[in-house]
Short mmCIF file of C-alpha atoms in Angstrom, two decimals:
data_model
loop_
_atom_site.label_atom_id
_atom_site.label_comp_id
_atom_site.label_asym_id
_atom_site.label_seq_id
_atom_site.Cartn_x
_atom_site.Cartn_y
_atom_site.Cartn_z
CA MET A 27 0.00 0.00 0.00
CA PRO A 28 1.57 3.34 -1.04
CA GLU A 29 2.12 5.97 1.61
CA ARG A 30 -0.79 8.34 2.17
CA PRO A 31 0.21 11.98 1.52
CA ALA A 32 0.03 14.52 4.33
CA ASN A 33 -3.38 16.07 4.93
CA ARG A 34 -3.48 19.67 3.71
CA ILE A 35 -6.33 22.15 3.23
CA TRP A 36 -6.16 24.89 0.59
CA ASN A 37 -8.94 27.24 1.81
CA LYS A 38 -9.50 26.56 5.48
CA GLU A 39 -12.15 29.26 5.98
CA ILE A 40 -14.46 27.74 3.37
CA GLU A 41 -13.55 24.07 3.59
CA THR A 42 -14.00 23.90 7.38
CA MET A 43 -16.94 26.31 7.60
CA PRO A 44 -19.61 25.20 10.12
CA ARG A 45 -22.50 23.54 8.28
CA ALA A 46 -25.09 26.01 9.56
CA LYS A 47 -23.05 28.89 8.20
CA MET A 48 -22.50 27.09 4.88
CA ARG A 49 -26.25 26.57 4.52
CA GLU A 50 -26.81 30.28 5.12
CA LEU A 51 -24.31 31.08 2.38
CA GLN A 52 -25.93 28.57 0.01
CA LEU A 53 -29.39 30.06 0.63
CA GLU A 54 -28.13 33.57 -0.03
CA ARG A 55 -26.48 32.45 -3.28
CA LEU A 56 -29.47 30.33 -4.35
CA LYS A 57 -31.78 33.33 -4.06
CA TYR A 58 -29.33 35.42 -6.09
CA ILE A 59 -28.77 32.87 -8.85
CA VAL A 60 -32.49 32.30 -9.35
CA ASP A 61 -33.03 36.01 -9.98
CA TYR A 62 -29.88 36.16 -12.11
CA CYS A 63 -31.26 33.37 -14.31
CA ILE A 64 -34.69 34.98 -14.62
CA ASN A 65 -33.21 38.35 -15.55
CA ASN A 66 -30.58 37.10 -17.99
CA VAL A 67 -31.76 33.83 -19.57
CA GLU A 68 -34.97 33.80 -21.58
CA PHE A 69 -35.28 30.04 -21.12
CA TYR A 70 -35.47 30.40 -17.33
CA ASN A 71 -37.63 33.52 -17.46
CA LYS A 72 -40.28 31.63 -19.44
CA LYS A 73 -39.97 28.61 -17.17
CA LEU A 74 -39.96 30.25 -13.74
CA THR A 75 -42.01 33.44 -14.06
CA PRO A 76 -45.36 31.70 -14.79
CA LEU A 77 -44.77 29.57 -11.66
CA GLY A 78 -44.25 32.66 -9.50
CA ILE A 79 -40.73 31.59 -8.64
CA CYS A 80 -38.17 34.27 -7.76
CA GLY A 81 -35.43 34.81 -5.21
CA ASP A 82 -37.76 36.40 -2.64
CA LYS A 83 -40.05 33.36 -2.69
CA ILE A 84 -37.19 31.05 -1.63
CA LYS A 85 -37.13 31.05 2.17
CA THR A 86 -35.19 27.83 2.84
CA LEU A 87 -32.89 25.55 0.88
CA GLU A 88 -35.70 23.00 0.80
CA ASP A 89 -37.70 25.43 -1.36
CA ILE A 90 -35.45 24.43 -4.24
CA LYS A 91 -37.97 21.62 -4.82
CA TYR A 92 -40.30 24.15 -6.48
CA ILE A 93 -37.76 24.92 -9.21
CA PRO A 94 -38.17 22.77 -12.36
CA PHE A 95 -35.28 20.57 -13.48
CA THR A 96 -32.87 21.39 -16.27
CA VAL A 97 -31.78 18.50 -18.51
CA LYS A 98 -29.12 17.98 -21.17
CA THR A 99 -31.61 18.34 -24.02
CA ASP A 100 -32.32 21.89 -22.80
CA LEU A 101 -28.70 22.79 -23.58
CA ARG A 102 -28.85 21.09 -26.97
CA ASP A 103 -32.20 22.69 -27.83
CA ASN A 104 -30.70 26.10 -27.08
CA TYR A 105 -27.46 25.44 -28.99
CA PRO A 106 -25.08 27.16 -29.06
CA PHE A 107 -25.53 30.19 -26.74
CA GLY A 108 -29.22 30.23 -25.80
CA LEU A 109 -28.61 29.46 -22.11
CA PHE A 110 -25.74 31.92 -21.71
CA ALA A 111 -26.47 34.57 -19.07
CA ALA A 112 -23.43 36.81 -19.53
CA LYS A 113 -22.95 39.23 -22.41
CA ARG A 114 -20.94 37.82 -25.29
CA SER A 115 -18.20 40.37 -24.61
CA ASP A 116 -17.83 38.99 -21.07
CA ILE A 117 -17.37 35.36 -22.20
CA VAL A 118 -13.65 34.59 -22.28
CA ARG A 119 -13.69 30.80 -22.78
CA ILE A 120 -16.00 28.36 -24.56
CA HIS A 121 -15.99 24.59 -24.14
CA ALA A 122 -18.25 21.93 -25.64
CA SER A 123 -18.97 18.24 -25.32
CA SER A 124 -18.16 15.83 -28.12
CA GLY A 125 -21.74 15.81 -29.34
CA THR A 126 -21.72 12.09 -30.16
CA THR A 127 -25.48 11.83 -29.57
CA GLY A 128 -26.51 15.03 -31.33
CA LYS A 129 -25.62 18.69 -31.03
CA PRO A 130 -22.83 19.25 -28.49
CA THR A 131 -23.56 20.95 -25.20
CA VAL A 132 -21.80 24.31 -25.18
CA VAL A 133 -20.68 26.10 -22.02
CA GLY A 134 -19.18 29.54 -21.53
CA TYR A 135 -17.01 31.09 -18.83
CA THR A 136 -16.50 34.65 -17.69
CA LYS A 137 -13.21 35.78 -16.18
CA SER A 138 -14.78 35.35 -12.73
CA ASP A 139 -15.88 31.80 -13.63
CA LEU A 140 -12.32 30.87 -14.60
CA GLU A 141 -10.94 32.33 -11.37
CA ASN A 142 -13.48 30.34 -9.35
CA TRP A 143 -12.70 27.21 -11.36
CA ALA A 144 -8.99 27.45 -10.59
CA GLU A 145 -9.83 27.93 -6.90
CA LEU A 146 -12.05 24.82 -6.84
CA ILE A 147 -9.39 22.69 -8.52
CA ALA A 148 -6.76 24.04 -6.12
CA ARG A 149 -8.88 22.76 -3.23
CA ILE A 150 -9.39 19.33 -4.81
CA VAL A 151 -5.80 18.66 -5.84
CA THR A 152 -4.56 19.84 -2.43
CA ALA A 153 -7.04 17.49 -0.77
CA GLY A 154 -5.69 14.70 -2.96
CA GLY A 155 -2.11 15.30 -1.85
CA ALA A 156 -0.65 17.62 -4.50
CA THR A 157 1.71 20.42 -3.41
CA SER A 158 3.78 23.19 -4.97
CA ASP A 159 6.72 20.75 -5.08
CA ASP A 160 4.98 18.42 -7.53
CA ILE A 161 5.53 18.01 -11.27
CA VAL A 162 2.15 16.91 -12.59
CA GLN A 163 1.66 15.41 -16.04
CA ILE A 164 -1.80 15.97 -17.54
CA CYS A 165 -2.72 13.09 -19.84
CA PHE A 166 -6.22 14.33 -20.63
CA GLY A 167 -6.84 15.58 -24.14
CA TYR A 168 -6.56 19.35 -24.43
CA GLY A 169 -9.22 21.06 -26.52
CA MET A 170 -12.98 21.43 -26.09
CA PHE A 171 -12.97 18.85 -23.27
CA THR A 172 -12.98 20.64 -19.89
CA GLY A 173 -10.83 18.16 -17.97
CA ALA A 174 -7.33 19.11 -19.09
CA LEU A 175 -7.54 22.90 -18.85
CA GLY A 176 -9.60 22.69 -15.67
CA LEU A 177 -6.91 20.73 -13.83
CA HIS A 178 -4.15 22.72 -15.53
CA TYR A 179 -4.96 26.12 -14.05
CA GLY A 180 -5.86 24.76 -10.62
CA LEU A 181 -2.54 22.93 -10.35
CA GLU A 182 -0.66 26.05 -11.44
CA LYS A 183 -2.59 28.01 -8.81
CA ILE A 184 -1.09 25.89 -6.02
CA GLY A 185 2.37 26.31 -7.56
CA ALA A 186 2.79 22.84 -9.05
CA ALA A 187 4.69 22.48 -12.32
CA VAL A 188 2.36 21.30 -15.07
CA VAL A 189 3.45 19.07 -17.97
CA PRO A 190 0.62 19.41 -20.54
CA THR A 191 1.32 16.27 -22.56
CA SER A 192 -2.34 15.79 -23.51
CA SER A 193 -3.49 12.28 -24.45
CA GLY A 194 -1.86 9.73 -26.73
CA ASN A 195 1.76 8.98 -27.72
CA THR A 196 2.22 6.66 -24.77
CA GLN A 197 5.96 6.04 -25.20
CA LYS A 198 6.64 9.79 -25.18
CA GLN A 199 4.41 10.15 -22.11
CA LEU A 200 6.56 7.60 -20.32
CA MET A 201 9.79 9.21 -21.52
CA PHE A 202 8.70 12.57 -20.07
CA MET A 203 7.71 10.88 -16.83
CA ARG A 204 11.19 9.39 -16.49
CA ASP A 205 13.18 12.38 -17.74
CA PHE A 206 11.21 15.12 -15.96
CA GLY A 207 10.81 13.20 -12.70
CA THR A 208 7.03 13.51 -12.89
CA THR A 209 5.50 13.04 -9.42
CA GLY A 210 1.80 13.32 -10.21
CA ILE A 211 -0.42 12.18 -13.04
CA VAL A 212 -3.83 13.36 -14.23
CA ALA A 213 -5.56 10.74 -16.37
CA THR A 214 -8.54 8.46 -16.67
CA PRO A 215 -8.15 5.31 -14.54
CA SER A 216 -8.11 3.12 -17.64
CA TYR A 217 -5.31 5.17 -19.25
CA ALA A 218 -3.32 5.23 -16.01
CA MET A 219 -3.48 1.43 -16.03
CA TYR A 220 -2.55 1.30 -19.72
CA LEU A 221 0.48 3.51 -19.05
CA ALA A 222 1.52 1.12 -16.30
CA GLU A 223 1.20 -1.87 -18.64
CA SER A 224 3.24 -0.04 -21.28
CA ALA A 225 5.90 0.96 -18.76
CA ARG A 226 6.38 -2.64 -17.67
CA ALA A 227 6.74 -3.71 -21.30
CA LEU A 228 9.70 -1.35 -21.87
CA GLU A 229 13.32 -2.01 -20.90
CA PHE A 230 13.26 0.70 -18.22
CA PRO A 231 12.71 -0.49 -14.64
CA MET A 232 9.74 0.89 -12.71
CA SER A 233 12.27 2.43 -10.30
CA ASP A 234 13.03 4.98 -13.06
CA TYR A 235 9.65 6.59 -12.38
CA ARG A 236 9.08 9.05 -9.54
CA LEU A 237 5.28 9.07 -9.43
CA ARG A 238 3.72 9.38 -5.98
CA ILE A 239 0.10 10.55 -6.60
CA GLY A 240 -2.59 9.98 -9.21
CA LEU A 241 -5.39 12.55 -9.59
CA LEU A 242 -7.73 10.44 -11.67
CA GLY A 243 -11.14 11.24 -13.07
CA SER A 244 -13.42 11.57 -16.10
CA GLU A 245 -14.63 7.98 -15.78
CA GLY A 246 -15.64 5.62 -12.99
CA CYS A 247 -12.99 3.81 -11.00
CA THR A 248 -13.85 0.88 -8.77
CA GLU A 249 -11.88 0.35 -5.58
CA ALA A 250 -10.41 -2.82 -7.06
CA LEU A 251 -9.08 -0.98 -10.13
CA ARG A 252 -7.76 1.83 -7.93
CA ASN A 253 -5.89 -0.71 -5.82
CA GLN A 254 -4.36 -2.27 -8.92
CA ILE A 255 -3.21 1.10 -10.26
CA GLU A 256 -1.71 1.94 -6.86
CA SER A 257 0.16 -1.34 -6.53
CA THR A 258 1.48 -1.21 -10.10
CA TRP A 259 2.74 2.38 -9.93
CA ASN A 260 3.25 2.46 -6.14
CA ILE A 261 1.27 5.70 -5.96
CA PHE A 262 -1.61 7.07 -3.91
CA VAL A 263 -4.74 7.58 -6.03
CA THR A 264 -7.66 9.93 -5.49
CA ASP A 265 -10.77 10.48 -7.56
CA ASN A 266 -12.58 13.70 -8.43
CA TYR A 267 -15.90 14.54 -10.03
CA GLY A 268 -17.35 17.14 -12.31
CA LEU A 269 -19.12 17.61 -15.61
CA SER A 270 -18.77 20.24 -18.28
CA GLU A 271 -22.35 21.45 -18.02
CA VAL A 272 -21.89 22.83 -14.50
CA MET A 273 -18.15 23.69 -14.62
CA GLY A 274 -15.97 20.74 -15.53
CA PRO A 275 -13.87 19.01 -12.86
CA GLY A 276 -14.12 20.79 -9.54
CA VAL A 277 -17.50 19.80 -8.14
CA SER A 278 -16.02 17.36 -5.63
CA GLY A 279 -12.89 15.36 -4.88
CA ASP A 280 -11.31 12.88 -2.48
CA CYS A 281 -9.18 13.95 0.43
CA VAL A 282 -6.29 11.73 1.52
CA TYR A 283 -8.62 9.81 3.88
CA ARG A 284 -10.88 8.87 0.94
CA THR A 285 -14.11 8.87 2.95
CA GLY A 286 -16.03 10.26 -0.02
CA GLN A 287 -15.51 13.18 -2.36
CA HIS A 288 -15.82 16.55 -0.64
CA ILE A 289 -18.27 18.84 -2.44
CA ASN A 290 -17.42 22.51 -3.02
CA GLU A 291 -20.73 23.51 -1.49
CA ASP A 292 -20.18 27.26 -1.65
CA HIS A 293 -20.38 26.96 -5.45
CA PHE A 294 -22.68 23.96 -5.96
CA LEU A 295 -25.92 22.96 -4.25
CA VAL A 296 -26.09 19.19 -4.67
CA GLU A 297 -29.22 17.10 -4.20
CA CYS A 298 -29.52 13.32 -4.22
CA LEU A 299 -32.96 12.27 -5.45
CA ASP A 300 -34.87 9.08 -6.10
CA LYS A 301 -34.68 8.67 -9.87
CA ASN A 302 -38.34 7.63 -10.07
CA THR A 303 -40.06 10.04 -7.65
CA MET A 304 -37.38 12.79 -7.79
CA GLU A 305 -37.78 13.22 -4.05
CA PRO A 306 -34.76 13.41 -1.70
CA VAL A 307 -33.38 10.07 -0.54
CA PRO A 308 -32.12 9.54 3.05
CA GLU A 309 -28.46 10.23 3.80
CA GLY A 310 -26.29 7.39 2.53
CA GLU A 311 -28.93 6.04 0.15
CA PRO A 312 -28.18 6.02 -3.61
CA GLY A 313 -29.98 8.42 -5.90
CA GLU A 314 -29.51 10.68 -8.90
CA ILE A 315 -27.21 13.66 -8.37
CA VAL A 316 -28.84 17.00 -9.23
CA ILE A 317 -26.69 20.14 -9.22
CA THR A 318 -27.48 23.85 -9.03
CA THR A 319 -24.60 26.22 -9.79
CA LEU A 320 -24.56 28.99 -7.19
CA THR A 321 -21.93 31.32 -8.67
CA LYS A 322 -21.62 30.53 -12.38
CA GLN A 323 -22.01 33.66 -14.50
CA GLY A 324 -21.48 32.40 -18.04
CA ILE A 325 -24.09 29.65 -18.07
CA PRO A 326 -25.77 29.10 -14.69
CA LEU A 327 -27.88 25.96 -14.37
CA LEU A 328 -30.75 25.33 -11.95
CA ARG A 329 -31.33 21.76 -10.74
CA TYR A 330 -29.38 20.09 -13.52
CA ARG A 331 -30.07 16.35 -13.71
CA THR A 332 -26.66 14.73 -14.12
CA LYS A 333 -28.00 11.15 -14.48
CA ASP A 334 -25.10 10.10 -12.22
CA ILE A 335 -25.94 7.80 -9.31
CA SER A 336 -24.25 8.35 -5.95
CA ALA A 337 -25.04 8.91 -2.27
CA LEU A 338 -24.35 11.85 0.07
CA HIS A 339 -22.86 11.85 3.57
CA TYR A 340 -22.71 14.68 6.11
CA ASP A 341 -20.84 13.13 9.07
CA ALA A 342 -17.41 14.37 10.14
CA CYS A 343 -14.32 13.52 8.08
CA PRO A 344 -10.92 12.96 9.75
CA CYS A 345 -9.37 15.54 7.41
CA GLY A 346 -11.23 18.38 9.16
CA ARG A 347 -13.36 19.44 6.20
CA THR A 348 -17.02 19.97 7.04
CA SER A 349 -18.45 19.72 3.54
CA ALA A 350 -20.91 17.10 2.38
CA ARG A 351 -19.30 14.15 0.61
CA MET A 352 -20.28 12.11 -2.42
CA GLU A 353 -19.65 8.41 -2.76
CA LYS A 354 -17.94 7.18 -5.90
CA ILE A 355 -20.33 7.34 -8.84
CA LYS A 356 -22.01 3.94 -9.02
CA GLY A 357 -23.15 4.42 -12.59
CA ARG A 358 -25.55 6.48 -14.65
CA THR A 359 -29.26 6.13 -15.01
CA ASP A 360 -28.65 6.07 -18.76
CA ASP A 361 -25.79 3.52 -18.76
CA MET A 362 -27.56 1.08 -16.48
CA LEU A 363 -28.34 -2.08 -18.41
CA LYS A 364 -31.58 -3.88 -17.73
CA ILE A 365 -31.08 -7.54 -18.59
CA ARG A 366 -33.88 -10.02 -17.93
CA GLY A 367 -35.30 -7.66 -15.33
CA VAL A 368 -31.98 -7.20 -13.53
CA ASN A 369 -30.26 -3.80 -13.26
CA VAL A 370 -26.59 -4.14 -14.25
CA PHE A 371 -23.92 -1.45 -14.01
CA PRO A 372 -20.52 -1.87 -15.70
CA SER A 373 -18.91 -0.96 -12.37
CA GLN A 374 -20.41 -4.09 -10.79
CA VAL A 375 -18.82 -6.27 -13.44
CA GLU A 376 -15.49 -4.47 -13.07
CA SER A 377 -15.52 -4.99 -9.29
CA VAL A 378 -15.65 -8.76 -9.90
CA LEU A 379 -13.04 -8.91 -12.65
CA VAL A 380 -10.33 -6.58 -11.36
CA GLY A 381 -7.82 -8.37 -9.17
CA MET A 382 -8.65 -11.89 -10.36
CA ASP A 383 -5.65 -14.00 -11.28
CA GLN A 384 -4.84 -14.62 -14.95
CA ILE A 385 -6.99 -11.80 -16.40
CA SER A 386 -6.19 -8.17 -17.14
CA THR A 387 -8.19 -5.06 -16.28
CA HIS A 388 -9.56 -4.80 -19.84
CA TYR A 389 -13.06 -6.09 -20.54
CA LYS A 390 -16.08 -5.48 -22.76
CA LEU A 391 -19.78 -6.13 -22.19
CA VAL A 392 -21.84 -7.18 -25.21
CA VAL A 393 -25.62 -7.21 -24.88
CA ARG A 394 -27.74 -9.00 -27.46
CA ARG A 395 -31.36 -10.03 -27.89
CA GLU A 396 -31.93 -13.65 -28.82
CA GLY A 397 -35.61 -14.16 -29.55
CA TYR A 398 -37.34 -12.36 -26.69
CA THR A 399 -34.49 -12.78 -24.22
CA ASP A 400 -31.61 -10.40 -23.50
CA THR A 401 -28.18 -11.98 -23.13
CA LEU A 402 -24.97 -10.64 -21.63
CA GLU A 403 -21.53 -11.63 -22.89
CA VAL A 404 -18.50 -10.55 -20.86
CA CYS A 405 -15.31 -10.49 -22.92
CA VAL A 406 -12.23 -10.63 -20.71
CA GLU A 407 -8.60 -10.30 -21.75
CA LEU A 408 -6.12 -12.89 -20.57
CA ILE A 409 -2.67 -11.96 -19.28
CA ASP A 410 -1.09 -15.11 -20.73
CA GLY A 411 -2.40 -16.01 -24.20
CA SER A 412 -1.07 -19.57 -23.98
CA LEU A 413 -3.91 -20.33 -21.57
CA LEU A 414 -6.21 -20.47 -24.61
CA GLU A 415 -4.52 -23.77 -25.50
CA ARG A 416 -4.91 -25.26 -22.01
CA TYR A 417 -8.58 -26.08 -22.18
CA GLY A 418 -8.96 -27.51 -18.71
CA GLU A 419 -7.51 -24.40 -17.04
CA LEU A 420 -9.46 -22.15 -19.41
CA GLU A 421 -12.75 -23.83 -18.56
CA LYS A 422 -12.00 -23.62 -14.84
CA LEU A 423 -11.28 -19.87 -15.09
CA GLN A 424 -14.45 -19.26 -17.13
CA LYS A 425 -16.51 -21.12 -14.53
CA LYS A 426 -14.97 -19.10 -11.69
CA ILE A 427 -15.70 -15.76 -13.41
CA LYS A 428 -19.24 -16.89 -14.25
CA GLU A 429 -19.97 -17.91 -10.65
CA ASN A 430 -18.50 -14.71 -9.19
CA LEU A 431 -20.56 -12.57 -11.57
CA ARG A 432 -23.70 -14.55 -10.78
CA SER A 433 -23.25 -13.90 -7.07
CA VAL A 434 -22.99 -10.13 -7.67
CA LEU A 435 -25.40 -9.60 -10.57
CA GLY A 436 -27.94 -12.33 -9.92
CA LEU A 437 -27.86 -13.54 -13.54
CA ASP A 438 -25.78 -15.74 -15.80
CA ALA A 439 -23.46 -14.27 -18.40
CA LYS A 440 -21.49 -15.85 -21.20
CA ILE A 441 -17.77 -15.54 -20.46
CA THR A 442 -15.42 -15.16 -23.42
CA LEU A 443 -11.68 -15.15 -22.71
CA VAL A 444 -9.59 -13.46 -25.42
CA SER A 445 -5.89 -13.07 -26.21
CA PRO A 446 -3.78 -10.31 -24.61
CA ASN A 447 -4.00 -6.83 -26.19
CA THR A 448 -7.09 -7.62 -28.29
CA ILE A 449 -9.60 -5.44 -26.44
CA GLU A 450 -9.41 -1.80 -27.55
CA ARG A 451 -7.53 0.66 -25.29
CA PHE A 452 -8.83 4.16 -24.77
CA GLN A 453 -6.86 7.34 -24.06
CA GLY A 454 -10.03 9.13 -22.99
CA LYS A 455 -13.09 7.59 -21.38
CA ALA A 456 -13.18 3.84 -21.81
CA VAL A 457 -16.16 2.45 -23.74
CA ARG A 458 -17.09 -0.77 -21.98
CA VAL A 459 -20.57 -1.57 -23.31
CA VAL A 460 -21.67 -2.67 -26.80
CA ASP A 461 -25.47 -2.88 -26.90
CA LEU A 462 -26.59 -4.79 -30.00
CA ARG A 463 -30.22 -5.32 -28.96
CA ASN A 464 -31.64 -2.89 -31.51
CA GLU A 465 -29.65 -4.61 -34.27
CA SER A 466 -31.30 -7.90 -33.35
CA LYS A 467 -34.82 -6.69 -34.08
#
């Protein structure tokens, strides 16, 4: 187990603020942002004014329930700038999603938004163990994606040296890590693991690398995968959360105690709601995360449905921070697979596979419809390809994986073991699911 970094806090006044005082601040900012949206965004004016909603009508934080939800299609329907609240001359940065399912979602930032963003990242990376002494290599793709530039300016704010390698060119990434003495890495968990695999395949010993922390994000990371990344690189790994619609990275992040990701509550009001009733769930119970931006000027969002499933906790954390904490994202309401009446998340499958002997961390889920029945095939990559010729051992491993998955998922899956390096690697978010059910009709 790698050594846990020292516990540090970037902004003690905010991050250790008593909860009652934080709620007062959130209420004050909620009232302001509602009026700001009504006065500056036609979409919200038409939505809220007929309902009689305005800042003065909000007396408690619980009154947020009267505000209608905002969803991703609202951003796409108002493409590109229809939800912007600031004047065009005040927008100094524009980002956008990839738009793989239609028009991209476009977000804009004022100078104040960018300053706040750097502050939020400074808090998160400090909580995760980064300091001004670190050399941090950012392996996210630079461009319209918010992850790379978001982490970039926050790391510079704390005084860390940033190596903006972007994604791809793995051998050069590893060369820079060795030659520059890189101590921290920003990447997706799957790419961090791929870098580790590639490093072991080269002639350079792992002792040539000086990594000590991994600030990972942009995709889910089970505890099992995190443990494997830590043991391979001998680093301490933390996770962080955000989405471009509300800011980018910076909504929440792990501290070194990893009791849940601390939410930057002075900038985001986070709800956890039952995905069917959209009513609040009890503390610690899973639900859909809904976010209201409290300070965003460029494109403020009220009650944005993230579709991400997590749970919130409010008890004390050993690090001294008083903020609410999010559990790791369990999955998304729109990436949950329903197979023969059973809800299946890719993260559940990963939790079974990662750490098992003889198989790698790379897998793919293929869903098909045979007749009127949905089937799940789990393709798993072997570490040693010669096992494909040892049928007895192969059958025994398939049976073990099948039984372990059945105990977690409650259904049977077809297990297909494939040769090493045959499942596609991803430098950005890993695509784990291939749903062929519509093609079977």
